[in-house]
Tab-separated table of C-alpha atoms in Angstrom:
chain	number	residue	atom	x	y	z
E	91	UNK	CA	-5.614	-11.131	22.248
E	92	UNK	CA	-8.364	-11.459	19.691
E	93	UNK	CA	-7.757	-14.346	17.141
E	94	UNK	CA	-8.694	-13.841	14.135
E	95	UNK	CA	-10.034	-16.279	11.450
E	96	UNK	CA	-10.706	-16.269	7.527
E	97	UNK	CA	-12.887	-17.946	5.059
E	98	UNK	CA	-12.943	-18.140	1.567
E	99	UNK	CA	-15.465	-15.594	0.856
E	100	UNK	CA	-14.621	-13.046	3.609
E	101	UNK	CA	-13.430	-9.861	2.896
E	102	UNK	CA	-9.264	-9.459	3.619
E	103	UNK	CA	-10.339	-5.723	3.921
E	104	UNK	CA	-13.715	-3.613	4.714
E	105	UNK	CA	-13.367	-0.489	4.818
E	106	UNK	CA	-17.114	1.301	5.804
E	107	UNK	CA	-18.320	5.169	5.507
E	108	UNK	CA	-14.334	6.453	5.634
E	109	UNK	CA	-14.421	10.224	5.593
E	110	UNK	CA	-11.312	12.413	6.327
E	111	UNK	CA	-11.934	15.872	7.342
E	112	UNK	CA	-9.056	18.284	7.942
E	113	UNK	CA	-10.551	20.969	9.297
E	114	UNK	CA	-13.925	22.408	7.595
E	115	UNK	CA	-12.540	20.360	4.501
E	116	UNK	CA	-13.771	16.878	3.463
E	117	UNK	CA	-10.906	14.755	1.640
E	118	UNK	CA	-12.738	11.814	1.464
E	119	UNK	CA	-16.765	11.453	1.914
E	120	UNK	CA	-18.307	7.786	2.929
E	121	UNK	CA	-16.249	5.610	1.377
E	122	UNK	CA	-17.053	1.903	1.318
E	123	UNK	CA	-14.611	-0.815	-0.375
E	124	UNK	CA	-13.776	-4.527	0.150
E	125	UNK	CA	-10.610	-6.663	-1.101
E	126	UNK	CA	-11.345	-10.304	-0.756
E	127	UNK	CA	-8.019	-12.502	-0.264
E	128	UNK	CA	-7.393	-13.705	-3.439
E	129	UNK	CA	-7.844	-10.170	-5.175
E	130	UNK	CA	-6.109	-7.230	-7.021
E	131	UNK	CA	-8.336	-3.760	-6.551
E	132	UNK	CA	-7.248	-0.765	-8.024
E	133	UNK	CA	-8.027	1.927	-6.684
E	134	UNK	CA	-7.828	5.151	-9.655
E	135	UNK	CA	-8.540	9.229	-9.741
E	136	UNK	CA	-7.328	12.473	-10.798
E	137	UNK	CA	-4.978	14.025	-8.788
E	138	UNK	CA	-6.260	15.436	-5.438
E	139	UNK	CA	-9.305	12.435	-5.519
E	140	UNK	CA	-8.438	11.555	-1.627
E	141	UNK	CA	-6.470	8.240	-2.668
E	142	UNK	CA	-3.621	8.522	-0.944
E	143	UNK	CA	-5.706	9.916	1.925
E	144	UNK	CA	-7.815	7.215	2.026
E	145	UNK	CA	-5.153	4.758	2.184
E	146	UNK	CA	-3.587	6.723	4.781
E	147	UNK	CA	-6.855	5.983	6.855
E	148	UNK	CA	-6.292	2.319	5.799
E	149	UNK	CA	-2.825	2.050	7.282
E	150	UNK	CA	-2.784	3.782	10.635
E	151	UNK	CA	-1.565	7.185	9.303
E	152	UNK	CA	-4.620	8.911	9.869
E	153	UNK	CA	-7.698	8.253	11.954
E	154	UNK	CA	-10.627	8.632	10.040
E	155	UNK	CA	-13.210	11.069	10.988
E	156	UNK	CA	-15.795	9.155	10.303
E	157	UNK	CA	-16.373	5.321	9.764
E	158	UNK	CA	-14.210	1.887	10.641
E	159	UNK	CA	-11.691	-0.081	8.829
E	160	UNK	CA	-11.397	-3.746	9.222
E	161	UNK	CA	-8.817	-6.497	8.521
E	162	UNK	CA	-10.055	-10.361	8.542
E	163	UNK	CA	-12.932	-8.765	10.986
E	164	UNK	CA	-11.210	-7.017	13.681
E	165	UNK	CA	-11.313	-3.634	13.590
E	166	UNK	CA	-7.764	-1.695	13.108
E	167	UNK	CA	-6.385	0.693	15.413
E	168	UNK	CA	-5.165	3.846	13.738
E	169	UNK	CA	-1.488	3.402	15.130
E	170	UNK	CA	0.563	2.037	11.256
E	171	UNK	CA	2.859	-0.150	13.714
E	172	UNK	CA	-0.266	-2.256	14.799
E	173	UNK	CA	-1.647	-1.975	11.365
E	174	UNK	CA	1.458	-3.781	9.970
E	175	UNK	CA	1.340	-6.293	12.668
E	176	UNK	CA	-2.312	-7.110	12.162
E	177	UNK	CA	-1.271	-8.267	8.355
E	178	UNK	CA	-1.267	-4.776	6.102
E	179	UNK	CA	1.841	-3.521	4.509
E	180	UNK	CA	2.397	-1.070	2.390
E	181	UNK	CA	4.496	0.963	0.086
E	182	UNK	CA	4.494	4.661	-0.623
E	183	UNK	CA	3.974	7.226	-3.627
E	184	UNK	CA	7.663	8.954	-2.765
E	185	UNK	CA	10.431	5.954	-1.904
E	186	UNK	CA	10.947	5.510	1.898
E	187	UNK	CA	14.399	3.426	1.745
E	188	UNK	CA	16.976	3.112	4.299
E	189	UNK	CA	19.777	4.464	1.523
E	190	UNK	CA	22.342	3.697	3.530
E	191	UNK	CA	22.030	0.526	4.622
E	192	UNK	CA	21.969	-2.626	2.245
E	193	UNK	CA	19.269	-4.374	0.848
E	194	UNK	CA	19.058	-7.058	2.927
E	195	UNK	CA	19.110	-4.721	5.641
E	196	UNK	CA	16.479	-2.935	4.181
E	197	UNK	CA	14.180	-5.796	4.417
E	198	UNK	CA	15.579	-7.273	7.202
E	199	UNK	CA	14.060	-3.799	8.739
E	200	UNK	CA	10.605	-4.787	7.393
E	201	UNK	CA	11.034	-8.073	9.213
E	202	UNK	CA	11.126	-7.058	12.596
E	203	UNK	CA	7.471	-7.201	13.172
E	204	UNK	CA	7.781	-10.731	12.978
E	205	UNK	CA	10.287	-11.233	15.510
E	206	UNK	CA	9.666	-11.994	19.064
E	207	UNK	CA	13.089	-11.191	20.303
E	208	UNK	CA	13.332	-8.733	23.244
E	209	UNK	CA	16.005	-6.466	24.040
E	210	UNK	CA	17.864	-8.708	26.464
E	211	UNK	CA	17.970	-11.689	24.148
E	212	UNK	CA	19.523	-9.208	22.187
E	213	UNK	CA	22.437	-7.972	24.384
E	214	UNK	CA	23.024	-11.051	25.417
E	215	UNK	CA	23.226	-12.329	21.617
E	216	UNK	CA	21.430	-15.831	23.122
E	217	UNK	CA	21.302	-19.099	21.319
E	218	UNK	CA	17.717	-18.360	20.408
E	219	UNK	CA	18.460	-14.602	19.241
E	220	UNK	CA	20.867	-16.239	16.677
E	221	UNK	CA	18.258	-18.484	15.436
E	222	UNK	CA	15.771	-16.006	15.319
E	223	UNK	CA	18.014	-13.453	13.740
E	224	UNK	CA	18.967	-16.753	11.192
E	225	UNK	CA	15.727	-17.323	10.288
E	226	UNK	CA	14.797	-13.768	9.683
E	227	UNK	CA	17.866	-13.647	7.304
E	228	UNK	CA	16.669	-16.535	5.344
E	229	UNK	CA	13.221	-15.065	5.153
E	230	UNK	CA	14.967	-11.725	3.805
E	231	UNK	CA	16.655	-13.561	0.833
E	232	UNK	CA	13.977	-15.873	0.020
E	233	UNK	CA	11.797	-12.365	-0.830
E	234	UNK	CA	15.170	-10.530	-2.400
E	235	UNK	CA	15.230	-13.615	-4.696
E	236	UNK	CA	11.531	-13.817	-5.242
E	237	UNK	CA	12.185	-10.144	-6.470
E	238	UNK	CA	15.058	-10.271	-8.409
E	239	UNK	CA	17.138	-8.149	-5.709
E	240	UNK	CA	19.151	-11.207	-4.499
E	241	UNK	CA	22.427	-10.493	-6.557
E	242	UNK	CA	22.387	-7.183	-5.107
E	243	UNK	CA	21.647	-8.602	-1.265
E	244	UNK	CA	25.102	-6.301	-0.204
E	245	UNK	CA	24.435	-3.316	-2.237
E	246	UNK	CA	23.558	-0.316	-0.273
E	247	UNK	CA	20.270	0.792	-1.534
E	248	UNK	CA	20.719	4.119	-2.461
E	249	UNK	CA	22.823	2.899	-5.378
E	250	UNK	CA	19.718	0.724	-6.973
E	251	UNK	CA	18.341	1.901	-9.920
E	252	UNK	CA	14.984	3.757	-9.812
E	253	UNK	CA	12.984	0.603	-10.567
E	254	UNK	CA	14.986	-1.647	-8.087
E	255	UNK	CA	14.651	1.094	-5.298
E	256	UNK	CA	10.847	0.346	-6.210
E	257	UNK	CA	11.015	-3.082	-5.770
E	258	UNK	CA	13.427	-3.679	-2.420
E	259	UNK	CA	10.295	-0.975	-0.958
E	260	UNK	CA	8.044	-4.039	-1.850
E	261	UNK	CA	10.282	-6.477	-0.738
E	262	UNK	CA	10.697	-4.905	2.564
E	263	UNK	CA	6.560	-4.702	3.061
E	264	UNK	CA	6.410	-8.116	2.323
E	265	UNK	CA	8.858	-8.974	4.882
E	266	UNK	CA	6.458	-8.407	7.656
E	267	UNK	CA	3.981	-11.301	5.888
E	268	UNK	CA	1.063	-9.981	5.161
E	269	UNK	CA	-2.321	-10.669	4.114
E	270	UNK	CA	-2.865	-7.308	2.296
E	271	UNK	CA	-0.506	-5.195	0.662
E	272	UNK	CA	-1.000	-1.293	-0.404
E	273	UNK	CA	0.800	0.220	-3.182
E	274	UNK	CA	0.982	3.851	-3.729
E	275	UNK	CA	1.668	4.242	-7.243
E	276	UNK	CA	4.301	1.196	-7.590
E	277	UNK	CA	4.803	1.782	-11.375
E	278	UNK	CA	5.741	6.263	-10.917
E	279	UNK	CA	9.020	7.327	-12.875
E	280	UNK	CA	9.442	3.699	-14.920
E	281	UNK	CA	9.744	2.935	-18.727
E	282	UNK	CA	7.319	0.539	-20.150
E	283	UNK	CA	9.464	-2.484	-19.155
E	284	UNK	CA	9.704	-1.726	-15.546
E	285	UNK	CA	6.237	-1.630	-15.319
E	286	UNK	CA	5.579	-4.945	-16.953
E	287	UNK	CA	8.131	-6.687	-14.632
E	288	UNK	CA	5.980	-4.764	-11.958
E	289	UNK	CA	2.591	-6.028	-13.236
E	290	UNK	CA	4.414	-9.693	-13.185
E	291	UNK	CA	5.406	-9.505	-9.597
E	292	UNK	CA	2.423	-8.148	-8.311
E	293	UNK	CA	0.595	-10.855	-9.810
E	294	UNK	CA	2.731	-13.264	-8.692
E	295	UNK	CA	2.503	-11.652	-5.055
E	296	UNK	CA	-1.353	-12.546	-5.298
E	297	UNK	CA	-0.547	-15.948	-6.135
E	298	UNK	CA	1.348	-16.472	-3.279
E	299	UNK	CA	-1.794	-15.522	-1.358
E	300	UNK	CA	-1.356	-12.438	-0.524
E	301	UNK	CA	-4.221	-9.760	-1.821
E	302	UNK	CA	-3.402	-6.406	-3.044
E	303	UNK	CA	-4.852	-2.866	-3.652
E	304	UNK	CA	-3.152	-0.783	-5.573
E	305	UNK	CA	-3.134	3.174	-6.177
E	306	UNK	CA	-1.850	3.934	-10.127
E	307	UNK	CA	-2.250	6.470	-12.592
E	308	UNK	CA	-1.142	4.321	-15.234
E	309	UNK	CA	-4.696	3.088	-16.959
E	310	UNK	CA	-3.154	0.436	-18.653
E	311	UNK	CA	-1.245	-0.916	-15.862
E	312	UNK	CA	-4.694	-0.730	-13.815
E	313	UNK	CA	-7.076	-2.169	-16.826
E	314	UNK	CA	-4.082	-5.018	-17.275
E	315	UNK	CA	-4.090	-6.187	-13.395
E	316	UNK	CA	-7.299	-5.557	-11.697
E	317	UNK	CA	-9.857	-7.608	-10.447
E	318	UNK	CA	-11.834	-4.590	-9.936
E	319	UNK	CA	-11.139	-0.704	-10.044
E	320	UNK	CA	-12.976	1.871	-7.617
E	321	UNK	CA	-12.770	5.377	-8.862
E	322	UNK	CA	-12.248	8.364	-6.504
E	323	UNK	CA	-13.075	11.661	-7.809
E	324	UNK	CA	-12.770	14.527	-5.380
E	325	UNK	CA	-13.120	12.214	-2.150
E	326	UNK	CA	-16.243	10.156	-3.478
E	327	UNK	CA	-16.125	6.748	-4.696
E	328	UNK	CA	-17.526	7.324	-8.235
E	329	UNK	CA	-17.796	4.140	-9.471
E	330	UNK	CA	-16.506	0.554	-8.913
E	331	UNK	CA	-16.582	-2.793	-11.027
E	332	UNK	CA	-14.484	-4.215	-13.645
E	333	UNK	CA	-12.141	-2.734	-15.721
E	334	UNK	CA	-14.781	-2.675	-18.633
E	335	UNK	CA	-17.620	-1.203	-16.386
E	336	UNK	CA	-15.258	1.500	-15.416
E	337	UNK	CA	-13.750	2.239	-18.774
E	338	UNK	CA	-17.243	2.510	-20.044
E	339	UNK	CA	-18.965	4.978	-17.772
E	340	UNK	CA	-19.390	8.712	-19.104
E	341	UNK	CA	-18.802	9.850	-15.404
E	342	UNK	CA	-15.065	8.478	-15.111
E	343	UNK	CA	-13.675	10.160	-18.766
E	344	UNK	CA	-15.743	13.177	-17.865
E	345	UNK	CA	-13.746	13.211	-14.429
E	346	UNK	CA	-10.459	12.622	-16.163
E	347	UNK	CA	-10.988	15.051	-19.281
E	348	UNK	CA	-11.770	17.638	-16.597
E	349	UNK	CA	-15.393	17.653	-17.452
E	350	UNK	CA	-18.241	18.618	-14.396
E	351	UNK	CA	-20.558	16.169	-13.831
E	352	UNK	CA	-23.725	16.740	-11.754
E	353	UNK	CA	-23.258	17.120	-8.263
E	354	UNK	CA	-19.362	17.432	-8.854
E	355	UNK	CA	-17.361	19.427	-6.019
E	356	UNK	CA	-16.136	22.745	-8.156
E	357	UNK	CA	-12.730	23.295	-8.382
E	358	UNK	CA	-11.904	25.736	-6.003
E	359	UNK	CA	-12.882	22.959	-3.422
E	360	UNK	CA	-11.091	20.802	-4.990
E	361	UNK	CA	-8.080	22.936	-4.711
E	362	UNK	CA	-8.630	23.299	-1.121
E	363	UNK	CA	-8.834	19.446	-0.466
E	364	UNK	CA	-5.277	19.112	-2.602
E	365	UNK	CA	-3.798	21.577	-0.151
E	366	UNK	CA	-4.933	20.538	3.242
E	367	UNK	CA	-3.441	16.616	1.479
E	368	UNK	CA	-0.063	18.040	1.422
E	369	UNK	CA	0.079	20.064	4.305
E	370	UNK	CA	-1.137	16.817	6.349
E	371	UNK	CA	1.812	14.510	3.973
E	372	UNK	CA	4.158	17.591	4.802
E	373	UNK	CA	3.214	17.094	8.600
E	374	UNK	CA	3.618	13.042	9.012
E	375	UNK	CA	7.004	13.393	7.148
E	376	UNK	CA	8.053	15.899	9.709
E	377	UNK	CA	7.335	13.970	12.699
C-alpha cells in the first residue's frame, strides 16, 4: 500500500496531457490543470467544451486516452470506487440520489468507503460493527447539520426540494472525506438565493480543508468563488488564471458569443464531439 504524503505547496490534483478520444473523435486534447489544497478552480466552457468529459477522466469514469491523473502524487486508477477511496468525491450535472431512502441514508451510503467492516461483522451485528456503524451515523449528521439537511435527517429524499436534493448530493460526497471534491454544475435549476447559500457552503467546504473544482455555467457564481478559472473550449484548455485574466481575454467572449477564433475546431466537429459525450453519458448510465 503506497502512503501518501502532502505539503503545503503540492498540488491536491495534477492532471497532465488528458485527451479523451471516442473513436476518431477528440473530446478533450492535452489538458494540463492543478488544484492545490487550499483552492477553489473553476473549471468554465460552452456547452460540448469536454468538461464533464474531462472530469469523467478525473474520477474513474473514463480512462483517458492519453496522459495521467494524480492525487497527492500517486497516480489514480481509472476504477471511480478507488478514485473515491484515494480522497476525490464528486457530484454530478443530473442528481444521482437514492429517492427512496432518507437522507441520512443517503449519506450514510457515501460513508461506506470509510468503513472497514466486513460482511461477517455484519451478520453477526458484532460489538465493533455497532460502533462502527455508530460512528458512521454521527459522521452522517455532523455533515447533514453542516449543510442545513439535519431537520430533514428522516425525510426520504425524493421529497427535498430541488436545491436540498442538491445539497444532500454534496453531503453524501463529503461523507467519504475527501481531499478534493468535483462539482458538476452544483448551482443548475436554482433561483439566485440557492445559489448564494451554494457559494457559502462551498466556501465553507474549503475552509474545512477540503479543495474544490467546480464545473458552472453561471459566470457570476464562477467570477464570485474562484481562485482560478480554466476555460475549455471544444476540448482545449483556452485559457487559465484569475477571474480578471479570464474575463478579460478576447478569446473567451469570442468563444462564448459564438465567435471563431484562429485555430478554432468548426462546428460540425464540434457537433460530433457533443454527440459521441452523450452517447458515452447514455452508456455509463446504462451499465
Amino acid at each position: 500500500m503506497t502512503t501518501m504524503t502532502t505539503t503545503t505547496d503540492a498540488p491536491v490534483l495534477t492532471a497532465t496531457g488528458v485527451t479523451m478520444r471516442f473513436g476518431g473523435l477528440t473530446a478533450v486534447r492535452t489538458v494540463d490543470l492543478t488544484v492545490h489544497h487550499d483552492e477553489i478552480v473553476g473549471l468554465i466552457g460552452p456547452n460540448g467544451a469536454g468538461k464533464t468529459t474531462f472530469f469523467n477522466c478525473l474520477t474513474g469514469l473514463y480512462r483517458p486516452t492519453e496522459g495521467t491523473v494524480t492525487y497527492r502524487d500517486t497516480v489514480l486508477p481509472p476504477k471511480p470506487h478507488l478514485v473515491t477511496r484515494a480522497g476525490i468525491a464528486r457530484t454530478f450535472q443530473n442528481i444521482r440520489l437514492f429517492a427512496n431512502m432518507t437522507v441520512l441514508e443517503n449519506v450514510l451510503v457515501g460513508r461506506h468507503t470509510r468503513t472497514r467492516e466486513g460482511l461477517l461483522s455484519a451478520l453477526l451485528r458484532s460489538p465493533r460493527f455497532h460502533r462502527a456503524e455508530a460512528a458512521s451515523t454521527q459522521r452522517a449528521m455532523e455533515l447533514l447539520d453542516f449543510t442545513g439537511l439535519a431537520p430533514k435527517a428522516d425525510h426520504l429524499a425524493r421529497n427535498l426540494p430541488y436545491g436540498e436534493q442538491r445539497k444532500l448530493e454534496i453531503a453524501r460526497a463529503l461523507a467519504s472525506d475527501p481531499g478534493l471534491l468535483l462539482l458538476d454544475e452544483p448551482t443548475a435549476g436554482m433561483n439566485p438565493q440557492e445559489t448564494r447559500a451554494t457559494e457559502a457552503l462551498v466556501r465553507a467546504i474549503r475552509e474545512q480543508g477540503t479543495a474544490v473544482l467546480v464545473i458552472e455555467h453561471d459566470m457570476r457564481f464562477i467570477f464570485n468563488l474562484c481562485d482560478r478559472v480554466a476555460v475549455l473550449v471544444q476540448g482545449e484548455k483556452l485559457v487559465e488564471g484569475t477571474s480578471d485574466t479570464v474575463q478579460a481575454d478576447e478569446r473567451v467572449i469570442a468563444a462564448y458569443l459564438g465567435t471563431p477564433f484562429e485555430g478554432a475546431p468548426g462546428q460540425e466537429e464540434l457537433a460530433e464531439v457533443e454527440a459521441a459525450e452523450a452517447e458515452a453519458a447514455h452508456a455509463e448510465e446504462d451499465r
